[in-house]
């Protein structure tokens, strides 16, 4: 494509609202244009990259027996009422001119299950895997980082349908493999991590996380074994402590000591030897408390799962805590409380507790579990930390990294098929609910993640498989001889299947090189009068800035060689 005929406008400065590198670079390079918060136009260069990503996805899914369809974006609200998901805040709802309630597709479990319940009759019709690549709309509360968390974005979503859990697990494993192949082909450094399965019992789920400092997700992994998980769900080992001294429970004054760190300093003990008591409201709005070591933080996703809720529980306000316990937070503890008490597994064999006395500015020491308070349940509710012992191999310890979730695979079970009556007739003639899985890839997020993972101070360094163009041809002079060589090479490369961006603008070389570095195609071919006179052209690799000089007739072969080697 000739630059002069295309629609590429680079900018000198990034917009003020661009916080992360990839967002800045995509805007400066003229790849994306904001229309409204979280809503962007994909300009031509971005669209080319997206199309290449989609092609790789299609190839890997099609060869594993998935079938592509395209479902509507506008969906009747009744479907969402069937699964009880109409209340989801990300759903953008509206009525049409007849007053009929609709919403925009935030995801398609409801629609695809509706299709399946109409089409599938018997076990002979299964298994199936349907997928689509389509625009989603989610009314995200805080869209940010450009395409990373948009309101409108492109997703590949796939859904598997099976007769039983064993075959559903096989379908899941097949998609897991497909995702591994896809993200490897895209050239990513990524990790596959265990993720939150919500409250659907027995479910399996993994996230595909591209490693990047700016990632919104925190990943915990073991330095000895394969274990890796989103910190939201990273499990912890129970902690064994030596038994504490016995003794009578005793109240003591702690004036003004409101925090664990104040108390630890005043008592001259480590924070982890103290215990904090936190108050939350459960699904029915009733108060519960969680006890953790003073040095630990509560993990909201683990709290949610411990209480069987669909969203993280809310903490009680200071006034609510005071009304419940008689004291302000900081002076509260479990003794005398008549509410469920959940004890973190790090405390499972602690015998001697120091806790708030439920009287302002007072604490209790020598509090014995069983004698002075009774826990309802021991659960793992703390946030995993770097250095914690790995519960899987029990040898290594946790390290952490940040990631961008580009894909998510999920064994759903019968949650949607039961709610919507999607059944099949089994061999014994009985109607059974279909076992489902769902599998998403954020296509536009994936494109931006590639930029986030691959750039330098001058701009983007596109990985070859998804570069908008493979070669950026900078023509510096427009005399007949130079143009003849340039046009010849352009045609030769295009004919060999190498896509070329032909920078034919009448701009200074400095401007062209700067733009070439910014928009980041893997190879730059420089054709100018001076080089022509010397009988050589310059081929520069964007990543290494390594330049080789070679005669025009050898250029195409060299480009093909570099492309073949993946550079
Ligand atoms: P997140 O935790 O980031 O909100 P999610 O778990 O809600 O994502 P899924 O429902 O699993 O997302 O969607 C499948 C994929 O779609 C995600 O793995 C992600 O790559 C992409 N995705 C989700 N929300 C957005 C968004 N707002 N903007 C861009 N891509 C998104
Ligand atoms: Mg997800």
mmCIF file of N, CA, C and O in Angstrom, residues 11 40 47 79 81 85 102 116 137 146 202 288 316 337 364 371 378 423 425 438-439 459 466-467 517 548 559:
data_model
loop_
_atom_site.group_PDB
_atom_site.id
_atom_site.type_symbol
_atom_site.label_atom_id
_atom_site.label_comp_id
_atom_site.label_asym_id
_atom_site.label_seq_id
_atom_site.Cartn_x
_atom_site.Cartn_y
_atom_site.Cartn_z
ATOM 1 N N UNK A 11 1.207 11.244 15.223
ATOM 2 C CA UNK A 11 1.176 12.443 16.074
ATOM 3 C C UNK A 11 2.508 12.592 16.791
ATOM 4 O O UNK A 11 3.171 11.607 17.095
ATOM 5 N N UNK A 40 -13.283 3.132 20.417
ATOM 6 C CA UNK A 40 -12.221 3.540 19.499
ATOM 7 C C UNK A 40 -12.490 3.073 18.082
ATOM 8 O O UNK A 40 -13.066 2.013 17.865
ATOM 9 N N UNK A 47 -6.292 -2.301 12.092
ATOM 10 C CA UNK A 47 -7.196 -3.316 11.555
ATOM 11 C C UNK A 47 -6.407 -4.435 10.869
ATOM 12 O O UNK A 47 -6.739 -5.618 10.986
ATOM 13 N N UNK A 79 -33.784 -13.386 27.456
ATOM 14 C CA UNK A 79 -32.795 -14.468 27.542
ATOM 15 C C UNK A 79 -31.949 -14.317 28.797
ATOM 16 O O UNK A 79 -31.625 -15.297 29.470
ATOM 17 N N UNK A 81 -32.837 -12.789 31.480
ATOM 18 C CA UNK A 81 -33.668 -13.018 32.665
ATOM 19 C C UNK A 81 -33.688 -14.514 32.982
ATOM 20 O O UNK A 81 -33.692 -14.920 34.144
ATOM 21 N N UNK A 85 -29.081 -13.168 34.850
ATOM 22 C CA UNK A 85 -27.933 -12.263 34.709
ATOM 23 C C UNK A 85 -28.334 -10.862 34.240
ATOM 24 O O UNK A 85 -27.476 -10.049 33.893
ATOM 25 N N UNK A 102 -34.193 -4.785 25.001
ATOM 26 C CA UNK A 102 -33.019 -5.453 24.428
ATOM 27 C C UNK A 102 -31.762 -5.069 25.210
ATOM 28 O O UNK A 102 -31.789 -4.159 26.054
ATOM 29 N N UNK A 116 -28.548 -23.693 20.699
ATOM 30 C CA UNK A 116 -28.307 -25.115 20.938
ATOM 31 C C UNK A 116 -29.569 -25.832 21.413
ATOM 32 O O UNK A 116 -29.872 -26.948 20.992
ATOM 33 N N UNK A 137 -20.002 -5.285 23.576
ATOM 34 C CA UNK A 137 -20.128 -4.033 24.323
ATOM 35 C C UNK A 137 -20.302 -4.363 25.798
ATOM 36 O O UNK A 137 -21.214 -5.109 26.179
ATOM 37 N N UNK A 146 -6.711 2.530 26.727
ATOM 38 C CA UNK A 146 -7.020 2.333 25.305
ATOM 39 C C UNK A 146 -7.838 1.082 25.071
ATOM 40 O O UNK A 146 -8.893 0.886 25.676
ATOM 41 N N UNK A 202 -16.961 -27.314 41.220
ATOM 42 C CA UNK A 202 -16.217 -28.260 40.413
ATOM 43 C C UNK A 202 -15.710 -27.725 39.087
ATOM 44 O O UNK A 202 -15.258 -28.486 38.257
ATOM 45 N N UNK A 288 -20.663 -10.815 59.380
ATOM 46 C CA UNK A 288 -19.770 -11.953 59.659
ATOM 47 C C UNK A 288 -18.402 -11.350 59.946
ATOM 48 O O UNK A 288 -18.148 -10.206 59.592
ATOM 49 N N UNK A 316 -18.231 -3.703 56.701
ATOM 50 C CA UNK A 316 -19.148 -2.879 57.472
ATOM 51 C C UNK A 316 -18.510 -1.510 57.692
ATOM 52 O O UNK A 316 -17.284 -1.380 57.754
ATOM 53 N N UNK A 337 -18.785 -12.246 70.560
ATOM 54 C CA UNK A 337 -19.591 -11.950 69.359
ATOM 55 C C UNK A 337 -20.547 -13.104 69.059
ATOM 56 O O UNK A 337 -20.207 -14.263 69.259
ATOM 57 N N UNK A 364 -7.282 -7.661 74.512
ATOM 58 C CA UNK A 364 -7.237 -8.841 75.382
ATOM 59 C C UNK A 364 -6.024 -9.673 75.013
ATOM 60 O O UNK A 364 -5.717 -9.826 73.822
ATOM 61 N N UNK A 371 -12.073 -21.874 74.215
ATOM 62 C CA UNK A 371 -12.474 -21.451 75.560
ATOM 63 C C UNK A 371 -13.122 -20.058 75.507
ATOM 64 O O UNK A 371 -14.226 -19.860 76.004
ATOM 65 N N UNK A 378 -12.648 -22.824 59.502
ATOM 66 C CA UNK A 378 -11.296 -22.399 59.128
ATOM 67 C C UNK A 378 -11.212 -22.413 57.606
ATOM 68 O O UNK A 378 -11.535 -23.430 56.974
ATOM 69 N N UNK A 423 -31.288 -29.368 26.704
ATOM 70 C CA UNK A 423 -31.077 -30.783 27.023
ATOM 71 C C UNK A 423 -30.918 -31.607 25.750
ATOM 72 O O UNK A 423 -31.195 -31.125 24.656
ATOM 73 N N UNK A 425 -31.379 -35.915 24.367
ATOM 74 C CA UNK A 425 -31.860 -37.249 24.747
ATOM 75 C C UNK A 425 -30.674 -38.199 24.798
ATOM 76 O O UNK A 425 -29.956 -38.361 23.807
ATOM 77 N N UNK A 438 -16.873 -22.383 28.010
ATOM 78 C CA UNK A 438 -16.783 -21.162 27.207
ATOM 79 C C UNK A 438 -15.343 -20.662 27.204
ATOM 80 O O UNK A 438 -14.585 -20.876 28.152
ATOM 81 N N UNK A 439 -14.988 -20.019 26.106
ATOM 82 C CA UNK A 439 -13.576 -19.736 25.841
ATOM 83 C C UNK A 439 -13.450 -18.389 25.140
ATOM 84 O O UNK A 439 -13.968 -18.225 24.033
ATOM 85 N N UNK A 459 9.521 3.651 19.498
ATOM 86 C CA UNK A 459 8.189 3.249 19.057
ATOM 87 C C UNK A 459 7.922 1.762 19.192
ATOM 88 O O UNK A 459 8.541 1.069 19.992
ATOM 89 N N UNK A 466 2.092 -10.575 13.346
ATOM 90 C CA UNK A 466 0.909 -9.708 13.404
ATOM 91 C C UNK A 466 1.243 -8.257 13.063
ATOM 92 O O UNK A 466 0.479 -7.340 13.374
ATOM 93 N N UNK A 467 2.386 -8.056 12.409
ATOM 94 C CA UNK A 467 2.742 -6.696 11.979
ATOM 95 C C UNK A 467 1.766 -6.248 10.893
ATOM 96 O O UNK A 467 1.457 -7.029 9.987
ATOM 97 N N UNK A 517 10.163 4.142 12.623
ATOM 98 C CA UNK A 517 10.453 3.594 13.954
ATOM 99 C C UNK A 517 9.200 3.596 14.825
ATOM 100 O O UNK A 517 8.944 2.646 15.563
ATOM 101 N N UNK A 548 21.756 -3.890 6.793
ATOM 102 C CA UNK A 548 22.649 -4.501 5.809
ATOM 103 C C UNK A 548 22.452 -3.783 4.475
ATOM 104 O O UNK A 548 21.351 -3.314 4.176
ATOM 105 N N UNK A 559 14.744 -10.485 2.014
ATOM 106 C CA UNK A 559 13.519 -10.258 2.800
ATOM 107 C C UNK A 559 12.814 -11.593 3.045
ATOM 108 O O UNK A 559 12.418 -11.909 4.173
#
